[in-house]
Tab-separated table of C-alpha atoms in Angstrom:
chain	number	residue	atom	x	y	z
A	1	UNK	CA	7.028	10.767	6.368
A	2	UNK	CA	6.475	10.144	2.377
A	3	UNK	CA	5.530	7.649	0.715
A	4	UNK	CA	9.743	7.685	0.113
A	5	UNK	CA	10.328	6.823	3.532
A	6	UNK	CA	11.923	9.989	3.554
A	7	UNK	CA	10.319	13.232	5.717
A	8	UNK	CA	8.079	15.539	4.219
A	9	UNK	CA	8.579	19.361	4.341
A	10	UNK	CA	7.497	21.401	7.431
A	11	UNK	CA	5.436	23.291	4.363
A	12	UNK	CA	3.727	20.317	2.532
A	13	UNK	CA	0.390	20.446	3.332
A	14	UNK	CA	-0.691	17.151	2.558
A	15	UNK	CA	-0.891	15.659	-0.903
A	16	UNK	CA	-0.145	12.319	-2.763
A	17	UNK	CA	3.290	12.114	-0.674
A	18	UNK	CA	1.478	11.412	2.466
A	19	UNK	CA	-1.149	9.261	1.150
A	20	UNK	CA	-0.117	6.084	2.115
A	21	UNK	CA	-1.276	3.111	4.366
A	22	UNK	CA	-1.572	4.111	8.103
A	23	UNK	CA	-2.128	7.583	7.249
A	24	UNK	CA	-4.997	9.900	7.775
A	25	UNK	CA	-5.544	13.651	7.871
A	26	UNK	CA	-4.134	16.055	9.829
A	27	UNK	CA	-5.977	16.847	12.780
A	28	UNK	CA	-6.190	19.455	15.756
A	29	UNK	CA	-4.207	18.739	19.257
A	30	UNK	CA	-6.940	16.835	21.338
A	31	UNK	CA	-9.469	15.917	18.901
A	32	UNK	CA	-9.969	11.967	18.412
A	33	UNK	CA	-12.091	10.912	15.202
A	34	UNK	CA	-13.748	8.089	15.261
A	35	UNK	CA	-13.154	5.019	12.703
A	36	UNK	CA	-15.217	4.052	10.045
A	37	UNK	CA	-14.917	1.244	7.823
A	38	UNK	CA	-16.080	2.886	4.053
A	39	UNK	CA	-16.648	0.836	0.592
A	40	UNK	CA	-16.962	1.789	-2.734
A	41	UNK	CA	-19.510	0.616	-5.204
A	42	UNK	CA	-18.999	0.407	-8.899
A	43	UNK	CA	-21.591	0.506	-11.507
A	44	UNK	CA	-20.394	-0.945	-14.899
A	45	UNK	CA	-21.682	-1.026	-17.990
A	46	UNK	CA	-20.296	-2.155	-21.370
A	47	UNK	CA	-21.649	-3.309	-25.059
A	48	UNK	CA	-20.925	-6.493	-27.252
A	49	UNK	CA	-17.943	-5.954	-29.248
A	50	UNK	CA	-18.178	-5.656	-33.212
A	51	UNK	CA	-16.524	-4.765	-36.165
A	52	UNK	CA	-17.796	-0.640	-36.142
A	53	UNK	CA	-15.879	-0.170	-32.434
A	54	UNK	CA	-12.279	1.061	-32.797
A	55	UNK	CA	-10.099	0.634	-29.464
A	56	UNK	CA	-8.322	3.230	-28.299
A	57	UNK	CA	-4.924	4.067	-26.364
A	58	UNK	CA	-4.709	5.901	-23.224
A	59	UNK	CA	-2.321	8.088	-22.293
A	60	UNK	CA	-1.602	9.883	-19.171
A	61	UNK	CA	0.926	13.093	-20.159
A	62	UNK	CA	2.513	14.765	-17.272
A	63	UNK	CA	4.135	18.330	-17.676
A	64	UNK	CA	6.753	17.467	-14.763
A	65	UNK	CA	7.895	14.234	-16.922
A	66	UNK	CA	11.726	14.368	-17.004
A	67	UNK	CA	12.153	12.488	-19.855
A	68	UNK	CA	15.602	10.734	-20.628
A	69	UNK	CA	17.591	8.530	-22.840
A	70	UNK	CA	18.883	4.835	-21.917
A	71	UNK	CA	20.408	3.972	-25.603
A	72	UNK	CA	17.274	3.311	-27.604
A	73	UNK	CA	14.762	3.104	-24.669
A	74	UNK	CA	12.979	6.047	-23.566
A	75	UNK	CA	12.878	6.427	-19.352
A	76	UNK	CA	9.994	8.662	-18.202
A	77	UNK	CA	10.082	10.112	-14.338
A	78	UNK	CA	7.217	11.625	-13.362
A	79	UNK	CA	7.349	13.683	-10.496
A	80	UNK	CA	3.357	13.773	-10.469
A	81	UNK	CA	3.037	16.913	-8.379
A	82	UNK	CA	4.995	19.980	-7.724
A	83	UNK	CA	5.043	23.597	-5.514
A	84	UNK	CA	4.924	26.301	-6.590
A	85	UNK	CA	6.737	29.023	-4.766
A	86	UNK	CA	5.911	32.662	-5.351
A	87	UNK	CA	7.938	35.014	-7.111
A	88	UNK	CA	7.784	38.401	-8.767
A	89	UNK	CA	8.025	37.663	-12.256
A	90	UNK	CA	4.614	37.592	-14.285
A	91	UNK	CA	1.507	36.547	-13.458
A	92	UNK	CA	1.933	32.850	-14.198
A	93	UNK	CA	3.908	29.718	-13.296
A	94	UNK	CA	5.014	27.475	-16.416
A	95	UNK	CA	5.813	24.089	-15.762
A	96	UNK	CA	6.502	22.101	-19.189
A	97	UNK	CA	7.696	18.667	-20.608
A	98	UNK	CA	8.799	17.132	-24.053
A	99	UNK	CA	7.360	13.832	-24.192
A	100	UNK	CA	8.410	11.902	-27.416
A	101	UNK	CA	5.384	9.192	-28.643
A	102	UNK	CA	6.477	6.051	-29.648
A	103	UNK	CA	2.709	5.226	-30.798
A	104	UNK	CA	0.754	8.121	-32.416
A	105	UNK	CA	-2.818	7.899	-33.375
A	106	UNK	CA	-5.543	10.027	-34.227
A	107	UNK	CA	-6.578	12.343	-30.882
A	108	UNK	CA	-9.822	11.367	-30.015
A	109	UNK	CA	-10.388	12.688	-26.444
A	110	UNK	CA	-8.731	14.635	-24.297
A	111	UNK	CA	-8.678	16.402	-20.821
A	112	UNK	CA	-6.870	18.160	-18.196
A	113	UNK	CA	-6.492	17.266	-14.435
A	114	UNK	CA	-5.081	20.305	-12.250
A	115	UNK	CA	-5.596	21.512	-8.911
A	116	UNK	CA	-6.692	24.996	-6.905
A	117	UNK	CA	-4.760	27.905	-8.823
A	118	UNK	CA	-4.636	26.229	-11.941
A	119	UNK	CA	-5.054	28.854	-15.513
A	120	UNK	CA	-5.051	25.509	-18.073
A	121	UNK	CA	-3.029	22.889	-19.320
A	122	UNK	CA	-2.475	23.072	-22.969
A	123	UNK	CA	-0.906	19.953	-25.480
A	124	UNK	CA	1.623	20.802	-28.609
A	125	UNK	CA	2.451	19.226	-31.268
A	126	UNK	CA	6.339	19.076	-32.366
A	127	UNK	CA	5.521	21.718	-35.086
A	128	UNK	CA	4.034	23.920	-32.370
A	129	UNK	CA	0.328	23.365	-32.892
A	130	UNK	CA	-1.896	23.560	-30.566
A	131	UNK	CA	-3.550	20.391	-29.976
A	132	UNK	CA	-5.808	20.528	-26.666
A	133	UNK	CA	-6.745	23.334	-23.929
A	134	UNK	CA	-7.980	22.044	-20.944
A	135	UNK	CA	-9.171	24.889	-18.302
A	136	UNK	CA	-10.801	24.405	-14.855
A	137	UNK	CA	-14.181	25.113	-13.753
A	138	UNK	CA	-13.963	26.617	-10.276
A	139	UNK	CA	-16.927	26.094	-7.489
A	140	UNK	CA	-19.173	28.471	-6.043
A	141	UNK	CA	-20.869	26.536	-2.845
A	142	UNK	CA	-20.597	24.118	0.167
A	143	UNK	CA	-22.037	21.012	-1.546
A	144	UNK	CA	-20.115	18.644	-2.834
A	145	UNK	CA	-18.820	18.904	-6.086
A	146	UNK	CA	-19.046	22.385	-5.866
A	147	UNK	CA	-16.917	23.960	-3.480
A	148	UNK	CA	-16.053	27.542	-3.437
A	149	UNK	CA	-12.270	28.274	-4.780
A	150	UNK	CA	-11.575	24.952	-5.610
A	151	UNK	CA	-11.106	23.225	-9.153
A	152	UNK	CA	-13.900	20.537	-9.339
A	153	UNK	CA	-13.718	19.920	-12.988
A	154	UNK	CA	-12.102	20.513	-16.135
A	155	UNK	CA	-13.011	21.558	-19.968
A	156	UNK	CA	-12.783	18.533	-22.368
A	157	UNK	CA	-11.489	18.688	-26.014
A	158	UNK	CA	-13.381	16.223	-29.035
A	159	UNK	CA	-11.519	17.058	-31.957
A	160	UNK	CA	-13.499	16.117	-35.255
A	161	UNK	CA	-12.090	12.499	-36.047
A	162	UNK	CA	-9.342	12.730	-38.211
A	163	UNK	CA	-8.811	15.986	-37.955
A	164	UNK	CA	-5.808	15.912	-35.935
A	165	UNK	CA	-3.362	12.917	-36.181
A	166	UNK	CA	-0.048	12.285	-33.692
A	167	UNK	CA	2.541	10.644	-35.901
A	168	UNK	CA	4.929	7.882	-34.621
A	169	UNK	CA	7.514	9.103	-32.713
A	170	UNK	CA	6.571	12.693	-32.777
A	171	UNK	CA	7.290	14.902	-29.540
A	172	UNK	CA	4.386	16.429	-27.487
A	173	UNK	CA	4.573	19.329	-25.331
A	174	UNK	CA	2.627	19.036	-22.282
A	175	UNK	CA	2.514	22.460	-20.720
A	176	UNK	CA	0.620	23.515	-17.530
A	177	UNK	CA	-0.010	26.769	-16.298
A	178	UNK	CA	-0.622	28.004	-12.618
A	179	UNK	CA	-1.194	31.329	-11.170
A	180	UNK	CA	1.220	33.320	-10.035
A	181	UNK	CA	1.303	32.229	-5.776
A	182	UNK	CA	2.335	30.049	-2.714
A	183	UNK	CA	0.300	26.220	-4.360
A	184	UNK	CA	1.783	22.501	-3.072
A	185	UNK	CA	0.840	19.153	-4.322
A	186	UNK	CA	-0.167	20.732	-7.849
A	187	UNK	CA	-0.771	18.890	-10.870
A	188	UNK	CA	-0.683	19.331	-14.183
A	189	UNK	CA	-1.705	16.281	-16.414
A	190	UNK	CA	-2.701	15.859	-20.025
A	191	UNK	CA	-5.153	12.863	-20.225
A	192	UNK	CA	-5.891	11.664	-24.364
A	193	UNK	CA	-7.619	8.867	-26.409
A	194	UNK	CA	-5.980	8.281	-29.541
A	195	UNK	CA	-6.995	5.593	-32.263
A	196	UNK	CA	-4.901	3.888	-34.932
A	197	UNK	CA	-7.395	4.067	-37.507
A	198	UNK	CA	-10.358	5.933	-38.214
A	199	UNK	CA	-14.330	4.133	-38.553
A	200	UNK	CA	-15.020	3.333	-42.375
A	201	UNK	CA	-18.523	5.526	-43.438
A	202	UNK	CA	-21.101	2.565	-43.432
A	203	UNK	CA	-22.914	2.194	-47.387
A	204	UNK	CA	-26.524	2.919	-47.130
A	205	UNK	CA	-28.853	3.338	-50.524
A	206	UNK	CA	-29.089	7.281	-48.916
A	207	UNK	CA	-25.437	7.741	-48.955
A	208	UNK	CA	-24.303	5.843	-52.385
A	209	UNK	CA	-26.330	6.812	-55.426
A	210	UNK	CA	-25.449	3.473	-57.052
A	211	UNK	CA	-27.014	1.103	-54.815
A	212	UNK	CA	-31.033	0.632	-55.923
């Protein structure tokens, strides 16, 4: 049963769907795993506030977005994962979505997140421009973090500030790219920083020849 209410596919091998309260992981006729209570810890850390620090917006950009009109506001479904089922044209599976910004900025940071299978996950401008590629990194062992086959991280993109600006109300293409095979519960998400304005150049007597 989904999170929905509604029941999952004989073929859905276990993803976000499932993931609710009361649930666990599949397990094999006859076993019985014990319980554990687990916590998480957080470490935080943070500096005082002043004039030189520049928030930023966060955006989460998600390549199965259906976007849609409601008059003047903008409704946004995200189907956060998809299958893929395989067929026998090309070597890749496209999955792509037009997001339109009400908010631009100045693209800061940004970074895939995709799953076992993945090729890369690439943002677009509305003129076509390539903004951000984001590919996997694949591990090679057992240990944690690393494991063999499946995506445990993903390239990161710092653009030199300023040099690439998001204008209000321009579209973005989120587009993600899978290989060409039988993948369920895949993702294909765009994450980016953007700022409103860029950091004024601080005046030092080395960088302005008319201080003394």
């Amino acid at each position: 049963m989904g999170v929905d209410g509604k029941p999952l596919s004989p073929n859905y091998k276990g993803e976000i769907f499932c993931c609710h309260d009361g649930l666990q992981c599949k397990l094999k006729n006859g076993v019985q795993a014990p319980s554990r209570k687990l916590s998480l810890r957080y470490k935080i850390t943070w500096v005082d506030w002043d004039e030189h620090q520049i928030p930023l917006k966060f955006y989460i950009l998600d390549s199965t977005d259906r976007v849609r009109k409601n008059g003047t506001n903008t409704i946004h479904d995200c189907q956060a994962e998809y299958t893929i089922m395989t067929n026998g044209s090309g070597d890749y599976h496209v999955q792509k979505a037009n997001i339109p910004m009400e908010k631009g900025g100045y693209l800061i940071y940004g970074t895939g997140h995709m799953h076992a299978g993945a090729v890369n996950v690439t943002l677009y401008g509305q003129d076509g421009r390539a903004l951000c590629t984001s590919t996997p990194k694949y591990g090679t062992g057992k240990e944690p973090g690393n494991e063999k086959g499946y995506s445990v991280g993903m390239s990161i993109c710092y653009p030199k500030p300023g040099s690439i600006k998001i204008n209000d109300g321009e579209t973005l293409t989120v587009e993600s790219r899978y290989k060409n095979g039988f993948f369920t519960g895949v993702m294909g998400h765009m994450y980016i920083y953007l700022a409103d304005r860029l950091p004024k150049e601080r005046i030092t007597p080395q960088n302005n020849p008319t201080l003394s």
